[in-house]
CSV table of C-alpha atoms and ligand atoms in Angstrom, one decimal:
chain,number,residue,atom,x,y,z
A,22,UNK,CA,0.0,0.0,0.0
A,23,UNK,CA,2.7,2.6,1.1
A,24,UNK,CA,4.9,1.4,-1.7
A,25,UNK,CA,2.4,1.7,-4.3
A,26,UNK,CA,1.2,5.0,-3.1
A,27,UNK,CA,5.0,6.3,-3.4
A,28,UNK,CA,5.3,5.0,-6.8
A,29,UNK,CA,2.0,7.0,-7.6
A,30,UNK,CA,3.5,10.0,-6.4
A,31,UNK,CA,6.7,9.4,-8.0
A,32,UNK,CA,5.0,8.9,-11.4
A,33,UNK,CA,3.1,12.1,-11.1
A,34,UNK,CA,6.1,14.2,-10.3
A,35,UNK,CA,8.3,12.5,-13.0
A,36,UNK,CA,9.1,14.8,-16.1
A,37,UNK,CA,9.4,11.9,-18.5
A,38,UNK,CA,7.6,12.0,-21.8
A,39,UNK,CA,4.3,12.8,-21.1
A,40,UNK,CA,2.1,10.3,-22.8
A,41,UNK,CA,4.1,7.6,-21.4
A,42,UNK,CA,3.9,8.8,-17.7
A,43,UNK,CA,0.0,9.5,-18.5
A,44,UNK,CA,-0.5,5.9,-19.5
A,45,UNK,CA,1.6,4.3,-17.0
A,46,UNK,CA,-0.3,6.9,-14.3
A,47,UNK,CA,-3.7,5.2,-15.7
A,48,UNK,CA,-2.6,1.6,-15.3
A,49,UNK,CA,-1.1,2.1,-11.8
A,50,UNK,CA,-4.3,4.2,-10.9
A,51,UNK,CA,-6.5,1.5,-12.2
A,52,UNK,CA,-4.4,-1.3,-10.2
A,53,UNK,CA,-4.5,1.0,-6.9
A,54,UNK,CA,-7.9,1.5,-7.3
A,55,UNK,CA,-8.9,-1.8,-8.0
A,56,UNK,CA,-6.9,-3.1,-4.8
A,57,UNK,CA,-8.4,-0.5,-2.7
A,58,UNK,CA,-11.8,-1.2,-3.5
A,59,UNK,CA,-11.4,-4.8,-2.7
A,60,UNK,CA,-9.9,-3.8,0.5
A,61,UNK,CA,-12.6,-1.2,1.2
A,62,UNK,CA,-15.6,-4.0,0.3
A,63,UNK,CA,-14.7,-5.9,3.3
A,64,UNK,CA,-14.5,-3.2,5.7
A,65,UNK,CA,-16.2,-0.1,4.8
A,66,UNK,CA,-18.8,1.8,2.8
A,67,UNK,CA,-18.3,5.4,1.7
A,68,UNK,CA,-15.2,7.3,2.9
A,69,UNK,CA,-16.0,9.9,5.5
A,70,UNK,CA,-14.5,13.5,6.4
A,71,UNK,CA,-14.5,13.9,10.1
A,72,UNK,CA,-14.7,17.3,11.7
A,73,UNK,CA,-11.9,17.6,14.0
A,74,UNK,CA,-13.5,17.8,17.4
A,75,UNK,CA,-15.4,14.3,16.4
A,76,UNK,CA,-12.1,12.7,15.6
A,77,UNK,CA,-11.1,13.3,18.9
A,78,UNK,CA,-14.1,12.1,20.8
A,79,UNK,CA,-14.6,9.2,18.2
A,80,UNK,CA,-11.0,8.1,18.8
A,81,UNK,CA,-11.6,7.9,22.6
A,82,UNK,CA,-14.5,5.7,21.4
A,83,UNK,CA,-12.4,2.9,20.2
A,84,UNK,CA,-10.9,2.5,23.8
A,85,UNK,CA,-7.3,2.7,22.3
A,86,UNK,CA,-7.2,6.0,23.5
A,87,UNK,CA,-9.1,5.9,26.8
A,88,UNK,CA,-6.3,7.4,28.6
A,89,UNK,CA,-6.8,10.9,27.0
A,90,UNK,CA,-6.5,13.1,29.8
A,91,UNK,CA,-8.2,15.4,27.9
A,92,UNK,CA,-11.8,13.8,27.7
A,93,UNK,CA,-11.6,12.4,31.3
A,94,UNK,CA,-14.3,13.3,33.7
A,95,UNK,CA,-13.6,14.1,37.2
A,96,UNK,CA,-12.3,11.5,39.8
A,97,UNK,CA,-14.7,12.6,42.5
A,98,UNK,CA,-18.3,13.2,42.6
A,99,UNK,CA,-19.1,16.7,41.7
A,100,UNK,CA,-21.2,18.9,43.9
A,101,UNK,CA,-24.3,20.1,42.6
A,102,UNK,CA,-26.2,23.0,44.2
A,103,UNK,CA,-30.2,22.9,44.1
A,104,UNK,CA,-32.5,25.5,42.5
A,105,UNK,CA,-35.2,26.1,44.7
A,106,UNK,CA,-36.6,28.8,42.9
A,107,UNK,CA,-37.3,26.7,39.8
A,108,UNK,CA,-40.6,25.9,39.0
A,109,UNK,CA,-40.6,22.3,38.5
A,110,UNK,CA,-44.2,21.6,38.5
A,111,UNK,CA,-44.5,20.3,35.1
A,112,UNK,CA,-41.2,18.3,35.3
A,113,UNK,CA,-42.4,16.5,38.2
A,114,UNK,CA,-45.7,15.9,36.6
A,115,UNK,CA,-44.3,14.4,33.7
A,116,UNK,CA,-41.7,12.1,35.5
A,117,UNK,CA,-44.7,10.3,37.2
A,118,UNK,CA,-46.7,10.2,34.0
A,119,UNK,CA,-43.9,9.2,31.4
A,120,UNK,CA,-41.9,7.1,33.3
A,121,UNK,CA,-38.7,6.3,31.3
A,122,UNK,CA,-36.2,3.2,32.3
A,123,UNK,CA,-32.8,4.1,30.7
A,124,UNK,CA,-30.4,1.4,30.2
A,125,UNK,CA,-26.8,2.1,29.3
A,126,UNK,CA,-24.5,-0.3,27.2
A,127,UNK,CA,-21.3,-0.3,28.7
A,128,UNK,CA,-18.3,-2.8,29.1
A,129,UNK,CA,-15.8,-3.4,32.0
A,130,UNK,CA,-13.2,-0.9,30.8
A,131,UNK,CA,-15.8,1.8,30.6
A,132,UNK,CA,-17.3,1.5,34.0
A,133,UNK,CA,-15.2,4.2,35.6
A,134,UNK,CA,-13.9,6.2,32.5
A,135,UNK,CA,-17.4,6.5,31.0
A,136,UNK,CA,-20.5,4.7,32.5
A,137,UNK,CA,-20.0,6.7,36.2
A,138,UNK,CA,-20.1,9.9,34.5
A,139,UNK,CA,-23.2,9.0,32.8
A,140,UNK,CA,-24.6,8.2,36.5
A,141,UNK,CA,-23.5,11.6,37.7
A,142,UNK,CA,-25.1,13.7,35.1
A,143,UNK,CA,-27.9,12.7,32.6
A,144,UNK,CA,-28.6,9.2,34.0
A,145,UNK,CA,-29.6,10.3,37.5
A,146,UNK,CA,-33.0,11.8,35.5
A,147,UNK,CA,-34.1,8.7,34.4
A,148,UNK,CA,-36.8,7.2,36.5
A,149,UNK,CA,-34.7,3.8,36.6
A,150,UNK,CA,-31.2,3.7,35.3
A,151,UNK,CA,-29.5,0.7,34.4
A,152,UNK,CA,-25.9,-0.1,33.2
A,153,UNK,CA,-25.4,-3.2,31.0
A,154,UNK,CA,-21.9,-4.9,31.2
A,155,UNK,CA,-20.2,-8.3,31.1
A,156,UNK,CA,-18.9,-7.8,34.5
A,157,UNK,CA,-20.2,-7.0,37.9
A,158,UNK,CA,-19.7,-3.8,39.4
A,159,UNK,CA,-21.3,-2.9,42.7
A,160,UNK,CA,-20.2,0.7,42.5
A,161,UNK,CA,-22.2,1.7,39.2
A,162,UNK,CA,-24.1,-1.0,39.8
A,163,UNK,CA,-24.2,-3.3,36.6
A,164,UNK,CA,-26.3,-5.8,35.3
A,165,UNK,CA,-24.1,-8.6,34.8
A,166,UNK,CA,-25.1,-10.3,31.1
A,167,UNK,CA,-23.8,-13.2,29.9
A,168,UNK,CA,-22.2,-11.8,26.8
A,169,UNK,CA,-18.9,-11.5,25.4
A,170,UNK,CA,-17.7,-8.2,25.0
A,171,UNK,CA,-16.8,-6.5,21.5
A,172,UNK,CA,-18.7,-4.9,18.7
A,173,UNK,CA,-19.5,-8.2,17.1
A,174,UNK,CA,-21.5,-9.1,20.2
A,175,UNK,CA,-23.6,-5.9,20.3
A,176,UNK,CA,-26.9,-7.6,19.0
A,177,UNK,CA,-26.6,-10.2,21.5
A,178,UNK,CA,-26.3,-8.0,24.1
A,179,UNK,CA,-29.0,-5.6,23.0
A,180,UNK,CA,-31.3,-8.7,23.0
A,181,UNK,CA,-30.2,-10.1,26.4
A,182,UNK,CA,-30.3,-6.6,27.7
A,183,UNK,CA,-34.0,-6.0,26.7
A,184,UNK,CA,-34.8,-9.5,27.9
A,185,UNK,CA,-33.6,-8.6,31.3
A,186,UNK,CA,-35.6,-5.2,31.3
A,187,UNK,CA,-38.6,-6.9,30.1
A,188,UNK,CA,-38.3,-9.6,33.0
A,189,UNK,CA,-37.7,-7.3,35.9
A,190,UNK,CA,-39.0,-3.9,35.1
A,191,UNK,CA,-41.8,-4.4,32.6
A,192,UNK,CA,-44.4,-2.8,34.9
A,193,UNK,CA,-41.9,-0.2,36.4
A,194,UNK,CA,-42.0,2.1,33.2
A,195,UNK,CA,-43.9,3.2,30.1
A,196,UNK,CA,-40.9,3.7,27.9
A,197,UNK,CA,-37.4,1.9,27.6
A,198,UNK,CA,-34.5,4.0,26.4
A,199,UNK,CA,-31.1,2.3,25.4
A,200,UNK,CA,-28.1,4.6,25.0
A,201,UNK,CA,-24.3,4.3,24.9
A,202,UNK,CA,-22.1,5.3,27.6
A,203,UNK,CA,-21.0,8.2,25.3
A,204,UNK,CA,-24.3,9.3,24.8
A,205,UNK,CA,-25.8,12.7,26.3
A,206,UNK,CA,-29.8,12.7,27.0
A,207,UNK,CA,-32.0,15.6,28.2
A,208,UNK,CA,-34.5,13.1,30.0
A,209,UNK,CA,-37.3,15.9,30.6
A,210,UNK,CA,-37.4,16.6,26.5
A,211,UNK,CA,-37.8,12.9,26.1
A,212,UNK,CA,-40.7,13.0,28.3
A,213,UNK,CA,-42.2,16.0,26.6
A,214,UNK,CA,-41.8,14.2,23.4
A,215,UNK,CA,-43.3,10.9,24.3
A,216,UNK,CA,-46.2,12.7,26.4
A,217,UNK,CA,-48.9,12.5,23.8
A,218,UNK,CA,-48.3,8.7,22.8
A,219,UNK,CA,-49.5,5.8,24.8
A,220,UNK,CA,-46.9,3.4,25.8
A,221,UNK,CA,-49.7,0.5,24.4
A,222,UNK,CA,-48.9,2.0,20.9
A,223,UNK,CA,-46.1,-0.2,19.0
A,224,UNK,CA,-43.7,2.5,18.6
A,225,UNK,CA,-40.1,3.4,18.9
A,226,UNK,CA,-38.2,6.8,18.7
A,227,UNK,CA,-34.5,7.6,17.8
A,228,UNK,CA,-32.3,9.4,15.1
A,229,UNK,CA,-33.6,7.8,11.9
A,230,UNK,CA,-31.3,6.4,9.1
A,231,UNK,CA,-32.8,5.6,5.8
A,232,UNK,CA,-31.0,2.8,4.2
A,233,UNK,CA,-31.5,-1.1,4.9
A,234,UNK,CA,-35.0,-0.9,6.4
A,235,UNK,CA,-37.8,0.5,4.7
A,236,UNK,CA,-39.4,2.5,7.6
A,237,UNK,CA,-35.9,3.5,8.6
A,238,UNK,CA,-33.7,2.5,11.8
A,239,UNK,CA,-32.8,4.4,14.5
A,240,UNK,CA,-28.9,5.4,15.2
A,241,UNK,CA,-27.6,3.0,18.0
A,242,UNK,CA,-25.6,5.9,19.3
A,243,UNK,CA,-28.3,8.7,19.7
A,244,UNK,CA,-30.2,6.1,21.5
A,245,UNK,CA,-33.8,4.7,20.8
A,246,UNK,CA,-36.7,4.7,22.9
A,247,UNK,CA,-39.1,1.6,23.0
A,248,UNK,CA,-42.8,1.8,24.2
A,249,UNK,CA,-43.8,-0.9,26.7
A,250,UNK,CA,-45.6,-2.4,23.6
A,251,UNK,CA,-42.6,-2.3,21.7
A,252,UNK,CA,-40.8,-3.9,24.4
A,253,UNK,CA,-43.2,-6.6,24.7
A,254,UNK,CA,-43.5,-7.5,20.9
A,255,UNK,CA,-39.5,-7.4,20.9
A,256,UNK,CA,-39.0,-9.8,23.9
A,257,UNK,CA,-42.1,-12.0,23.6
A,258,UNK,CA,-42.7,-12.1,19.9
A,259,UNK,CA,-39.6,-10.9,18.2
A,260,UNK,CA,-36.4,-12.5,20.0
A,261,UNK,CA,-37.7,-16.2,20.3
A,262,UNK,CA,-38.8,-16.0,16.6
A,263,UNK,CA,-35.9,-16.1,13.9
A,264,UNK,CA,-38.5,-14.9,11.2
A,265,UNK,CA,-38.6,-11.8,13.2
A,266,UNK,CA,-35.6,-11.1,14.5
A,267,UNK,CA,-32.2,-12.3,13.6
A,268,UNK,CA,-31.0,-15.1,15.8
A,269,UNK,CA,-27.1,-15.0,17.0
A,270,UNK,CA,-25.1,-12.0,16.8
A,271,UNK,CA,-23.9,-9.2,14.4
A,272,UNK,CA,-22.0,-5.9,14.7
A,273,UNK,CA,-24.7,-3.7,13.6
A,274,UNK,CA,-27.2,-3.8,16.3
A,275,UNK,CA,-29.3,-0.7,15.4
A,276,UNK,CA,-29.9,-2.1,11.9
A,277,UNK,CA,-31.2,-5.6,13.2
A,278,UNK,CA,-33.4,-3.6,15.9
A,279,UNK,CA,-34.8,-1.6,12.9
A,280,UNK,CA,-35.4,-4.7,11.0
A,281,UNK,CA,-36.8,-6.5,14.0
A,282,UNK,CA,-39.2,-3.5,14.8
A,283,UNK,CA,-40.2,-3.5,11.0
A,284,UNK,CA,-41.2,-7.1,10.9
A,285,UNK,CA,-43.0,-6.8,14.4
A,286,UNK,CA,-45.1,-3.8,12.8
A,287,UNK,CA,-43.6,-1.6,15.5
A,288,UNK,CA,-43.4,1.8,13.9
A,289,UNK,CA,-40.5,3.8,13.4
A,290,UNK,CA,-41.8,7.2,15.0
A,291,UNK,CA,-40.7,10.8,13.9
A,292,UNK,CA,-38.8,12.4,16.7
A,293,UNK,CA,-38.8,15.8,15.3
A,294,UNK,CA,-40.4,18.7,17.0
A,295,UNK,CA,-43.2,20.5,15.6
A,296,UNK,CA,-41.1,22.9,13.7
A,297,UNK,CA,-39.3,20.1,12.1
A,298,UNK,CA,-36.2,20.2,13.8
A,299,UNK,CA,-34.3,17.2,14.9
A,300,UNK,CA,-34.2,16.0,18.8
A,301,UNK,CA,-32.1,13.2,18.7
A,302,UNK,CA,-28.7,13.1,17.3
A,303,UNK,CA,-25.8,10.8,16.5
A,304,UNK,CA,-22.9,13.3,17.1
A,305,UNK,CA,-22.1,16.1,19.4
A,306,UNK,CA,-23.7,19.3,19.3
A,307,UNK,CA,-21.0,21.4,17.4
A,308,UNK,CA,-21.0,18.7,14.9
A,309,UNK,CA,-24.6,19.6,14.0
A,310,UNK,CA,-24.7,23.2,14.7
A,311,UNK,CA,-21.6,24.2,12.7
A,312,UNK,CA,-22.4,24.1,8.9
A,313,UNK,CA,-19.9,23.6,6.0
A,314,UNK,CA,-17.7,21.4,8.0
A,315,UNK,CA,-18.4,18.1,5.8
A,316,UNK,CA,-18.2,16.6,2.6
A,317,UNK,CA,-21.2,16.3,0.8
A,318,UNK,CA,-20.5,12.7,0.2
A,319,UNK,CA,-20.4,12.0,3.7
A,320,UNK,CA,-22.6,9.0,4.6
A,321,UNK,CA,-24.6,11.0,7.2
A,322,UNK,CA,-26.0,13.3,4.4
A,323,UNK,CA,-27.1,10.2,2.4
A,324,UNK,CA,-28.2,8.1,5.4
A,325,UNK,CA,-30.4,10.6,7.4
A,326,UNK,CA,-34.2,10.1,6.8
A,327,UNK,CA,-35.3,13.5,7.0
A,328,UNK,CA,-33.1,15.9,5.3
A,329,UNK,CA,-31.8,18.2,8.1
A,330,UNK,CA,-30.3,21.6,7.9
A,331,UNK,CA,-27.2,22.0,9.8
A,332,UNK,CA,-26.4,25.0,11.3
A,333,UNK,CA,-28.2,26.7,14.1
A,334,UNK,CA,-31.4,25.7,12.8
A,335,UNK,CA,-30.4,22.1,12.9
A,336,UNK,CA,-31.7,21.3,16.2
A,337,UNK,CA,-34.8,21.7,18.5
A,338,UNK,CA,-34.7,23.8,21.5
A,339,UNK,CA,-36.2,20.8,23.1
A,340,UNK,CA,-33.4,18.3,22.0
A,341,UNK,CA,-33.0,15.0,23.7
A,342,UNK,CA,-30.0,13.0,22.7
A,343,UNK,CA,-26.4,13.6,21.6
A,344,UNK,CA,-23.7,11.0,20.7
A,345,UNK,CA,-19.8,11.0,21.3
A,346,UNK,CA,-20.1,13.3,24.2
A,347,UNK,CA,-16.9,12.9,26.1
A,348,UNK,CA,-17.2,12.2,30.0
A,349,UNK,CA,-15.8,15.8,30.9
A,350,UNK,CA,-18.2,17.4,28.4
A,351,UNK,CA,-21.3,15.8,30.2
A,352,UNK,CA,-20.7,18.0,33.3
A,353,UNK,CA,-20.4,20.9,30.9
A,354,UNK,CA,-23.6,20.1,29.5
A,355,UNK,CA,-25.2,19.7,32.7
A,356,UNK,CA,-24.2,23.1,33.8
A,357,UNK,CA,-25.5,24.9,30.4
A,358,UNK,CA,-28.5,23.4,30.7
A,359,UNK,CA,-29.6,22.9,33.9
A,360,UNK,CA,-27.5,25.7,35.7
A,361,UNK,CA,-26.5,28.7,33.6
A,362,UNK,CA,-29.5,31.1,32.5
A,363,UNK,CA,-29.4,34.2,30.9
A,364,UNK,CA,-30.5,36.8,33.6
A,365,UNK,CA,-34.4,38.1,33.3
A,366,UNK,CA,-35.1,35.7,30.3
A,367,UNK,CA,-37.8,33.3,31.2
A,368,UNK,CA,-39.6,31.2,28.7
A,369,UNK,CA,-43.1,29.9,29.2
A,370,UNK,CA,-42.9,26.3,28.7
A,371,UNK,CA,-44.9,25.0,25.6
A,372,UNK,CA,-48.5,23.6,26.5
A,373,UNK,CA,-48.6,19.9,26.6
A,374,UNK,CA,-50.2,18.5,23.7
A,375,UNK,CA,-53.6,16.3,23.8
A,376,UNK,CA,-53.0,12.6,24.4
A,377,UNK,CA,-53.2,10.3,21.5
A,378,UNK,CA,-55.5,7.0,21.3
A,379,UNK,CA,-53.5,4.0,21.3
A,380,UNK,CA,-52.1,3.1,18.0
A,381,UNK,CA,-52.3,6.8,16.7
A,382,UNK,CA,-48.9,8.9,15.9
A,383,UNK,CA,-48.5,12.7,15.4
A,384,UNK,CA,-48.6,14.0,11.7
A,385,UNK,CA,-45.2,14.8,10.3
A,386,UNK,CA,-44.5,18.4,11.2
A,387,UNK,CA,-45.6,21.1,8.7
A,388,UNK,CA,-42.7,23.2,8.6
A,389,UNK,CA,-40.4,20.5,7.6
A,390,UNK,CA,-37.8,21.4,5.1
A,391,UNK,CA,-38.8,20.8,1.5
A,392,UNK,CA,-36.5,18.3,0.7
A,393,UNK,CA,-37.8,16.2,3.4
A,394,UNK,CA,-39.5,13.0,1.7
A,395,UNK,CA,-38.8,9.5,2.3
A,396,UNK,CA,-40.0,8.2,-1.0
A,397,UNK,CA,-37.9,10.7,-3.3
A,398,UNK,CA,-34.6,9.2,-4.5
A,399,UNK,CA,-31.9,11.7,-4.4
A,400,UNK,CA,-28.3,11.6,-6.2
A,401,UNK,CA,-26.9,10.4,-3.0
A,402,UNK,CA,-29.2,7.5,-2.7
A,403,UNK,CA,-28.4,6.6,-6.2
A,404,UNK,CA,-24.7,7.0,-5.4
A,405,UNK,CA,-25.4,4.3,-2.4
A,406,UNK,CA,-27.7,1.9,-4.3
A,407,UNK,CA,-25.3,2.0,-7.7
A,408,UNK,CA,-22.0,1.9,-5.6
A,409,UNK,CA,-19.7,-1.1,-6.5
A,410,UNK,CA,-18.9,-1.6,-2.8
A,411,UNK,CA,-21.3,-3.8,-0.8
A,412,UNK,CA,-22.4,-2.3,2.3
A,413,UNK,CA,-22.9,-5.0,4.5
A,414,UNK,CA,-22.5,-3.3,7.8
A,415,UNK,CA,-23.6,-0.2,9.1
A,416,UNK,CA,-21.7,3.1,8.7
A,417,UNK,CA,-23.2,4.3,11.9
A,418,UNK,CA,-21.5,7.0,13.5
A,419,UNK,CA,-19.3,4.6,15.5
A,420,UNK,CA,-18.1,3.3,12.6
A,421,UNK,CA,-16.3,6.6,12.1
A,422,UNK,CA,-13.6,5.6,14.5
A,423,UNK,CA,-12.7,2.6,12.7
A,424,UNK,CA,-13.0,4.5,9.3
A,425,UNK,CA,-10.6,7.2,10.0
A,426,UNK,CA,-7.8,5.1,10.7
A,427,UNK,CA,-8.1,4.3,7.0
A,428,UNK,CA,-6.7,7.7,5.8
A,429,UNK,CA,-4.4,5.2,3.3
A,430,UNK,CA,-7.6,4.6,1.3
A,431,UNK,CA,-9.0,7.9,1.5
A,432,UNK,CA,-5.9,9.1,-0.4
A,433,UNK,CA,-7.1,7.4,-3.5
A,434,UNK,CA,-10.0,9.7,-3.5
A,435,UNK,CA,-10.0,12.8,-5.6
A,436,UNK,CA,-7.5,15.2,-5.4
A,437,UNK,CA,-9.5,17.9,-4.1
A,438,UNK,CA,-11.0,15.9,-1.5
A,439,UNK,CA,-7.7,15.0,-0.4
A,440,UNK,CA,-6.4,18.8,-0.3
A,441,UNK,CA,-9.7,19.6,1.9
A,442,UNK,CA,-8.9,16.9,4.3
A,443,UNK,CA,-5.2,17.9,4.8
A,444,UNK,CA,-6.2,21.8,4.8
A,445,UNK,CA,-8.6,21.1,7.6
A,446,UNK,CA,-6.0,18.8,9.4
A,447,UNK,CA,-3.4,21.7,9.2
A,448,UNK,CA,-6.0,24.3,10.1
A,449,UNK,CA,-6.6,22.0,13.1
A,450,UNK,CA,-2.9,21.4,13.8
A,451,UNK,CA,-2.4,25.2,13.6
A,452,UNK,CA,-5.0,25.9,15.9
A,453,UNK,CA,-3.7,23.5,18.6
A,454,UNK,CA,-0.4,24.9,18.5
A,455,UNK,CA,-1.6,28.5,19.1
A,456,UNK,CA,-3.5,27.2,22.2
B,11,LIG,C1,-45.4,26.7,38.6
B,11,LIG,O1,-46.0,26.5,37.2
B,11,LIG,C2,-47.3,25.9,37.3
B,11,LIG,C3,-47.5,25.5,35.8
B,11,LIG,O2,-47.0,26.5,34.9
B,11,LIG,C4,-48.2,26.9,37.7
B,11,LIG,O3,-49.6,26.7,37.8
B,11,LIG,C5,-47.8,27.6,39.2
B,11,LIG,O4,-48.4,28.5,39.6
B,11,LIG,C6,-46.4,28.0,39.2
B,11,LIG,N1,-46.1,28.1,40.5
B,11,LIG,C7,-45.1,29.4,41.1
B,11,LIG,C8,-45.4,29.1,42.5
B,11,LIG,O5,-44.9,30.1,40.6
B,12,LIG,C1,-48.1,-6.8,10.9
B,12,LIG,O1,-49.1,-6.4,9.8
B,12,LIG,C2,-49.5,-6.9,8.7
B,12,LIG,C3,-50.4,-6.0,8.0
B,12,LIG,O2,-51.2,-5.5,8.7
B,12,LIG,C4,-50.1,-8.3,9.2
B,12,LIG,O3,-50.4,-9.1,8.2
B,12,LIG,C5,-49.2,-9.1,10.0
B,12,LIG,O4,-49.7,-10.2,10.5
B,12,LIG,C6,-48.5,-8.4,11.2
B,12,LIG,N1,-47.4,-9.0,11.7
B,12,LIG,C7,-47.3,-9.1,12.9
B,12,LIG,C8,-46.0,-9.5,13.6
B,12,LIG,O5,-48.0,-8.3,14.0
C-alpha cells in the first residue's frame, strides 16, 4: 500500500514523456483503485470526512485512547447545588406520567472512565437507570449479562439487555431507552416528546437512518426509546422467532433492531419537533450546529431519513440526545442546561399536547424542510444503491472511529477531496499549536 502510493507520487512528479507517464499513471491508478476497492469492500462503505472535534471524541470511543486526559471526567463526585426557585411543577408531573427506564450499554473498561459519569450527570434523571455490562460492578452497579464484549456481540447484548428489562421492569416504566455510555440525553425533553403517545402503541423513536429498513432504523449512538408495547413485542414475539428477529449476533445492532421492529409492526416514530427540527442526534452538538464542515459525499447526508439543515437551525430547542459526548463534556452540558441561564429571560413552557389514542401517531411536522420526503430518490441515494461497494455493515456513527484509521484508502479519493482534508487537518494543527 505504502510503496504503491510512493510509486504513484513518483510517477506524478516525473518529467518523463507525457503520454508514457500518463498511461503509466492510468494503469497504476487502475490497479491501485481496484486493490483499494477490494480492501474497501470488506471493511467499509463510503469514505468519511470527520470534523476535528469528532475525531478526538471518536478516537476515544475505540478504547485505544481511553487515557486521553483531555476527555476524562472528574475522579470524585461533583457537588451540585439545587435551584429551589425553579418551578418544576410540570417536570415533576411528567416524571410521574411518562416513566422512562434508561439502560446504558457499557463494558468493563468503561465502567469508571465513562459509565459513572453518565450516572452522575444525565442518567440520574431517568426513573430507572441500569448499566448493562459483562462484568459485575457494585459501585455503578451493573447488570451482568452473559455475553462476551466486543462490537461483534452488540446485537446479542441488546437482546439480552431488553430481555432482562422485560423480565424485571416491564411494569416499572412506560418507555425504555437504550443509550451508549457516550450518549448525553435530556430526559425532561424526552418525556415531553413522548407525552402524547400511549405506551400501548407499538412505536419507537430515535435518530432515523434511511437505508436497509424501509421504515428507517434508529442510530444506536443517539439511542432509541421503545414503548412498553414495542418492548413486549420485541422480547415476547421477536427474539424467540428467527423469522422476526435475527438469531445469533452481528456488529450492527441498530440495523437489526430496526429490521426486527419493522417485522413486528412497531412503527419508526418521528422524533422531530413541531417545527421539523431534529431532537435526537448521532453526533456532538457542534457537529450539527456548525455548517459546512463536511464533504457532501459524507454518508451521513445520504443516510439521514429526514433532510436536516445543519447550522443553528438544525436542532430543536427541546433536543433530547447527542452522541460521542466525552465524559468531561457531560458535566459541561449539565451546567449549560440545568444551571446557566441568561438573567431576566424566562420562557413559558410549551403547552402539553393532547394525548393520542392507542395506535395513533402525531402527523409529520408541517414546517419540515422541502427536501424531506422518504419516497424521493436523491442523487445521494443513487450513489449508495449504485455503489460497487457492498455495504454489509452499518456505517453508523460509531464506524467513524474505525474509518478514520483508514486514511490510506482515502488518499485514493479525488485530489480536491484530499486537499480539503489536509487543509482542515493543518488548520486544526495550527489551532492546537496556538492554544
Ligand atoms: C409553577 O408552574 C405551574 C405550571 O405552569 C403554575 O401553575 C404554578 O402556579 C407555578 N408555581 C409558582 C410558585 O409560580
Ligand atoms: C403486521 O401487519 C401486517 C399487515 O397488517 C400483518 O399481515 C402481519 O401479520 C403483522 N405482523 C405482526 C407480527 O403483527
